mmCIF file of C-alpha atoms in Angstrom:
data_model
loop_
_atom_site.group_PDB
_atom_site.id
_atom_site.type_symbol
_atom_site.label_atom_id
_atom_site.label_comp_id
_atom_site.label_asym_id
_atom_site.label_seq_id
_atom_site.Cartn_x
_atom_site.Cartn_y
_atom_site.Cartn_z
ATOM 1 C CA MET A 1 146.681 62.095 137.955
ATOM 2 C CA PRO A 2 143.142 63.241 138.714
ATOM 3 C CA ASP A 3 142.316 66.931 139.037
ATOM 4 C CA ALA A 4 140.842 66.228 142.485
ATOM 5 C CA VAL A 5 144.332 65.754 143.898
ATOM 6 C CA SER A 6 145.074 69.200 145.281
ATOM 7 C CA SER A 7 147.621 68.188 147.923
ATOM 8 C CA LYS A 8 149.628 65.088 148.708
ATOM 9 C CA PRO A 9 148.487 62.752 151.469
ATOM 10 C CA ASP A 10 150.849 61.939 154.301
ATOM 11 C CA VAL A 11 151.494 58.278 153.536
ATOM 12 C CA HIS A 12 153.971 57.861 156.396
ATOM 13 C CA ASP A 13 151.209 56.536 158.624
ATOM 14 C CA MET A 14 151.379 53.267 156.689
ATOM 15 C CA VAL A 15 155.077 52.982 157.568
ATOM 16 C CA VAL A 16 154.062 53.024 161.237
ATOM 17 C CA VAL A 17 151.389 50.388 160.603
ATOM 18 C CA HIS A 18 154.050 48.270 158.907
ATOM 19 C CA ARG A 19 156.353 48.813 161.886
ATOM 20 C CA SER A 20 153.757 47.217 164.153
ATOM 21 C CA PHE A 21 153.555 44.165 161.877
ATOM 22 C CA ARG A 22 157.349 43.979 161.693
ATOM 23 C CA ARG A 23 157.591 43.902 165.459
ATOM 24 C CA SER A 24 155.006 41.141 165.754
ATOM 25 C CA CYS A 25 156.702 39.090 163.038
ATOM 26 C CA ALA A 26 160.025 39.411 164.849
ATOM 27 C CA ASP A 27 158.648 38.434 168.265
ATOM 28 C CA LEU A 28 155.892 35.881 167.725
ATOM 29 C CA PRO A 29 157.944 32.908 166.434
ATOM 30 C CA ASP A 30 160.110 32.869 169.565
ATOM 31 C CA LEU A 31 157.087 33.379 171.822
ATOM 32 C CA VAL A 32 155.415 30.355 170.238
ATOM 33 C CA ARG A 33 158.568 28.239 170.481
ATOM 34 C CA GLY A 34 158.900 29.223 174.134
ATOM 35 C CA LEU A 35 155.541 27.720 175.137
ATOM 36 C CA ARG A 36 155.518 24.776 177.507
ATOM 37 C CA PRO A 37 153.140 21.793 177.555
ATOM 38 C CA GLY A 38 150.417 22.194 180.150
ATOM 39 C CA ASP A 39 150.685 25.988 180.432
ATOM 40 C CA ALA A 40 147.247 26.702 179.017
ATOM 41 C CA ALA A 41 147.137 30.304 180.254
ATOM 42 C CA ARG A 42 150.412 31.189 178.564
ATOM 43 C CA ALA A 43 149.429 29.381 175.367
ATOM 44 C CA ALA A 44 146.123 31.283 175.259
ATOM 45 C CA LEU A 45 147.943 34.607 175.681
ATOM 46 C CA VAL A 46 150.447 33.918 172.898
ATOM 47 C CA VAL A 47 147.817 32.496 170.543
ATOM 48 C CA ASP A 48 145.708 35.597 171.172
ATOM 49 C CA ALA A 49 148.687 37.759 170.135
ATOM 50 C CA VAL A 50 149.075 35.733 166.942
ATOM 51 C CA ARG A 51 145.369 35.972 166.136
ATOM 52 C CA PHE A 52 145.379 39.725 166.742
ATOM 53 C CA MET A 53 148.296 40.259 164.371
ATOM 54 C CA LEU A 54 146.723 38.092 161.674
ATOM 55 C CA MET A 55 143.381 39.861 162.057
ATOM 56 C CA GLY A 56 145.014 43.261 161.619
ATOM 57 C CA LEU A 57 147.019 42.026 158.653
ATOM 58 C CA GLU A 58 143.901 40.725 156.917
ATOM 59 C CA ALA A 59 142.071 44.039 157.419
ATOM 60 C CA HIS A 60 145.081 45.952 156.132
ATOM 61 C CA HIS A 61 145.510 43.836 153.017
ATOM 62 C CA VAL A 62 141.824 43.557 152.114
ATOM 63 C CA SER A 63 141.521 47.340 152.148
ATOM 64 C CA GLU A 64 144.457 47.552 149.745
ATOM 65 C CA ASP A 65 142.967 44.852 147.505
ATOM 66 C CA GLU A 66 139.582 46.536 147.385
ATOM 67 C CA PHE A 67 140.593 50.199 147.278
ATOM 68 C CA LEU A 68 144.274 50.923 146.666
ATOM 69 C CA TRP A 69 145.327 48.591 143.852
ATOM 70 C CA PRO A 70 142.389 49.445 141.538
ATOM 71 C CA ARG A 71 142.985 53.190 141.872
ATOM 72 C CA LEU A 72 146.712 52.955 141.316
ATOM 73 C CA ALA A 73 146.208 50.657 138.332
ATOM 74 C CA ALA A 74 143.800 53.147 136.776
ATOM 75 C CA ARG A 75 145.982 56.193 137.378
ATOM 76 C CA THR A 76 149.561 55.074 136.815
ATOM 77 C CA ALA A 77 151.053 54.294 133.446
ATOM 78 C CA GLY A 78 153.671 51.578 133.281
ATOM 79 C CA GLN A 79 153.108 50.299 136.818
ATOM 80 C CA ALA A 80 150.942 47.282 136.022
ATOM 81 C CA GLU A 81 153.779 44.862 136.762
ATOM 82 C CA VAL A 82 154.528 46.156 140.241
ATOM 83 C CA ILE A 83 150.835 46.297 141.178
ATOM 84 C CA ALA A 84 150.350 42.748 139.930
ATOM 85 C CA ARG A 85 153.345 41.718 142.026
ATOM 86 C CA MET A 86 151.790 43.326 145.104
ATOM 87 C CA GLU A 87 148.572 41.391 144.488
ATOM 88 C CA GLU A 88 150.466 38.124 144.016
ATOM 89 C CA GLN A 89 152.372 38.714 147.258
ATOM 90 C CA HIS A 90 149.043 39.211 149.026
ATOM 91 C CA HIS A 91 147.826 35.870 147.656
ATOM 92 C CA ARG A 92 150.948 34.144 148.967
ATOM 93 C CA LEU A 93 150.550 35.827 152.350
ATOM 94 C CA ASP A 94 146.885 34.774 152.481
ATOM 95 C CA LYS A 95 147.948 31.148 152.105
ATOM 96 C CA LEU A 96 150.544 31.474 154.863
ATOM 97 C CA VAL A 97 148.012 33.152 157.159
ATOM 98 C CA THR A 98 145.564 30.298 156.539
ATOM 99 C CA GLN A 99 148.227 27.711 157.384
ATOM 100 C CA VAL A 100 148.898 29.369 160.734
ATOM 101 C CA THR A 101 145.233 30.024 161.515
ATOM 102 C CA ASN A 102 144.298 26.383 160.916
ATOM 103 C CA VAL A 103 146.482 25.141 163.793
ATOM 104 C CA LEU A 104 146.010 27.869 166.408
ATOM 105 C CA ASP A 105 143.178 26.110 168.248
ATOM 106 C CA GLU A 106 145.310 22.983 168.480
ATOM 107 C CA LEU A 107 148.311 24.992 169.673
ATOM 108 C CA ALA A 108 146.262 26.702 172.389
ATOM 109 C CA ALA A 109 144.872 23.360 173.573
ATOM 110 C CA ASP A 110 148.197 21.500 173.609
ATOM 111 C CA PRO A 111 151.416 23.429 172.862
ATOM 112 C CA ARG A 112 153.482 20.286 172.368
ATOM 113 C CA GLN A 113 156.988 20.545 170.966
ATOM 114 C CA PRO A 114 156.458 19.441 167.330
ATOM 115 C CA LEU A 115 153.493 21.792 166.948
ATOM 116 C CA ARG A 116 155.364 24.699 168.533
ATOM 117 C CA GLU A 117 158.185 24.230 166.052
ATOM 118 C CA GLN A 118 155.747 23.936 163.150
ATOM 119 C CA VAL A 119 153.892 27.152 164.000
ATOM 120 C CA GLY A 120 157.127 28.953 164.823
ATOM 121 C CA ALA A 121 158.516 28.031 161.406
ATOM 122 C CA GLN A 122 155.286 29.084 159.693
ATOM 123 C CA LEU A 123 155.366 32.455 161.433
ATOM 124 C CA THR A 124 159.022 32.908 160.503
ATOM 125 C CA GLU A 125 158.208 32.263 156.844
ATOM 126 C CA LEU A 126 155.228 34.608 157.049
ATOM 127 C CA GLY A 127 157.426 37.309 158.543
ATOM 128 C CA SER A 128 160.070 36.892 155.849
ATOM 129 C CA VAL A 129 157.547 37.210 153.021
ATOM 130 C CA LEU A 130 155.683 40.049 154.729
ATOM 131 C CA ASN A 131 158.812 42.085 155.441
ATOM 132 C CA ALA A 132 159.930 41.808 151.827
ATOM 133 C CA HIS A 133 156.446 42.836 150.695
ATOM 134 C CA MET A 134 156.360 45.844 153.023
ATOM 135 C CA ASP A 135 159.874 46.881 151.951
ATOM 136 C CA GLU A 136 158.782 46.995 148.322
ATOM 137 C CA GLU A 137 155.508 48.662 149.188
ATOM 138 C CA GLU A 138 157.249 51.445 151.098
ATOM 139 C CA HIS A 139 159.833 51.922 148.348
ATOM 140 C CA THR A 140 157.496 51.799 145.341
ATOM 141 C CA ILE A 141 153.802 51.934 146.231
ATOM 142 C CA LEU A 142 153.727 54.671 148.864
ATOM 143 C CA PRO A 143 155.385 57.241 146.562
ATOM 144 C CA LEU A 144 152.821 56.357 143.889
ATOM 145 C CA ALA A 145 149.980 56.732 146.367
ATOM 146 C CA ALA A 146 151.292 60.122 147.481
ATOM 147 C CA GLU A 147 151.254 61.306 143.883
ATOM 148 C CA CYS A 148 148.027 59.719 142.665
ATOM 149 C CA LEU A 149 145.592 59.777 145.580
ATOM 150 C CA SER A 150 143.939 62.728 147.244
ATOM 151 C CA VAL A 151 144.152 63.328 150.974
ATOM 152 C CA ALA A 152 140.504 62.293 151.269
ATOM 153 C CA GLU A 153 141.126 59.043 149.392
ATOM 154 C CA TRP A 154 144.106 58.165 151.581
ATOM 155 C CA GLU A 155 142.010 58.759 154.675
ATOM 156 C CA GLU A 156 139.256 56.611 153.169
ATOM 157 C CA LEU A 157 141.742 53.762 152.751
ATOM 158 C CA GLY A 158 142.468 53.909 156.485
ATOM 159 C CA GLU A 159 138.769 54.044 157.306
ATOM 160 C CA ILE A 160 138.095 50.973 155.164
ATOM 161 C CA SER A 161 140.833 49.076 156.990
ATOM 162 C CA LEU A 162 139.429 50.042 160.398
ATOM 163 C CA ALA A 163 135.931 49.069 159.316
ATOM 164 C CA LYS A 164 137.187 45.522 158.742
ATOM 165 C CA LEU A 165 137.885 45.203 162.479
ATOM 166 C CA GLU A 166 135.251 44.505 165.095
ATOM 167 C CA LYS A 167 134.573 47.545 167.254
ATOM 168 C CA LYS A 168 135.834 45.741 170.346
ATOM 169 C CA HIS A 169 139.303 45.557 168.774
ATOM 170 C CA LEU A 170 139.621 49.197 167.675
ATOM 171 C CA LEU A 171 141.118 50.591 170.881
ATOM 172 C CA ARG A 172 143.587 47.723 171.073
ATOM 173 C CA ALA A 173 144.613 48.283 167.459
ATOM 174 C CA PHE A 174 145.097 52.010 168.036
ATOM 175 C CA SER A 175 147.076 51.348 171.217
ATOM 176 C CA ALA A 176 149.322 48.845 169.429
ATOM 177 C CA LEU A 177 150.016 51.418 166.753
ATOM 178 C CA MET A 178 150.804 54.107 169.296
ATOM 179 C CA ALA A 179 153.148 51.700 171.093
ATOM 180 C CA VAL A 180 155.522 51.590 168.094
ATOM 181 C CA ALA A 181 155.131 55.248 167.085
ATOM 182 C CA THR A 182 157.663 57.944 167.921
ATOM 183 C CA PRO A 183 156.438 60.884 170.017
ATOM 184 C CA GLU A 184 156.071 62.976 166.863
ATOM 185 C CA GLU A 185 154.150 60.190 165.118
ATOM 186 C CA GLN A 186 151.934 59.821 168.183
ATOM 187 C CA ARG A 187 151.059 63.508 168.024
ATOM 188 C CA THR A 188 150.134 63.129 164.357
ATOM 189 C CA PHE A 189 147.882 60.133 165.032
ATOM 190 C CA LEU A 190 146.224 61.842 167.979
ATOM 191 C CA ALA A 191 145.562 64.954 165.912
ATOM 192 C CA LYS A 192 143.718 62.854 163.332
ATOM 193 C CA ALA A 193 141.853 60.599 165.780
ATOM 194 C CA PRO A 194 138.305 61.420 166.925
ATOM 195 C CA LEU A 195 138.035 62.929 170.400
ATOM 196 C CA PRO A 196 136.519 59.739 171.947
ATOM 197 C CA ALA A 197 139.454 57.685 170.651
ATOM 198 C CA ARG A 198 141.976 60.138 172.061
ATOM 199 C CA LEU A 199 140.275 60.122 175.451
ATOM 200 C CA LEU A 200 139.961 56.330 175.575
ATOM 201 C CA TRP A 201 143.614 55.860 174.709
ATOM 202 C CA ARG A 202 144.760 58.329 177.350
ATOM 203 C CA LEU A 203 142.384 57.035 180.031
ATOM 204 C CA SER A 204 142.694 53.285 179.515
ATOM 205 C CA GLY A 205 144.106 52.127 176.187
ATOM 206 C CA ARG A 206 147.699 53.109 176.808
ATOM 207 C CA ARG A 207 147.862 51.469 180.243
ATOM 208 C CA SER A 208 145.920 48.332 179.298
ATOM 209 C CA HIS A 209 148.197 47.764 176.307
ATOM 210 C CA ALA A 210 151.288 48.222 178.480
ATOM 211 C CA ARG A 211 149.940 45.632 180.941
ATOM 212 C CA TRP A 212 149.188 43.230 178.101
ATOM 213 C CA GLU A 213 152.706 43.614 176.700
ATOM 214 C CA ALA A 214 154.202 43.067 180.163
ATOM 215 C CA ARG A 215 152.345 39.769 180.418
ATOM 216 C CA LEU A 216 153.254 38.747 176.876
ATOM 217 C CA TYR A 217 156.960 39.546 177.134
ATOM 218 C CA GLY A 218 157.329 38.679 180.802
ATOM 219 C CA ALA A 219 158.441 42.179 181.836
#
């Protein structure tokens, strides 16, 4: 463990990020299967939700590939196997993400029954693999990160992930995270967020995300 680690980072924020992915993985297969031929507006809305989840997942995993795995590998003895397993799971998830991404334009243009079932099944498989990956990550990797990374390094990991997103998606991503956070977790995120982000979420992000979810889920 490096001398620079003077206090442990709060790694629970990644559990909340995972919670957002878990929710999407639980909901999106049924939303895709529920599409009807000819309903282009509904298909566009659901496909947008799928794309948004996949975009966030890619940013999250690339930041781990580039920043987290190398540091843990260098600082932990006897953990090479579990880190290699995390990397292999990312490779498998990348392939599943590509399979889904390759048919989203076609699904949006014509959500016919065979294609709906195909994409629904692909998303179900993606969710199964991703949930197992996140379970292991929360059980094994997060405790390692709390021991081996400094607070500044953990914050840098989050910044790298955010930097992978286009600026136009940042408020939506923050609002989606806040939507699955408990009140206590929300207070923690708000305390860490820059003032402009806090103001934007309170003034527009929270309400716009609620409206988007109402349209998506039909509430």
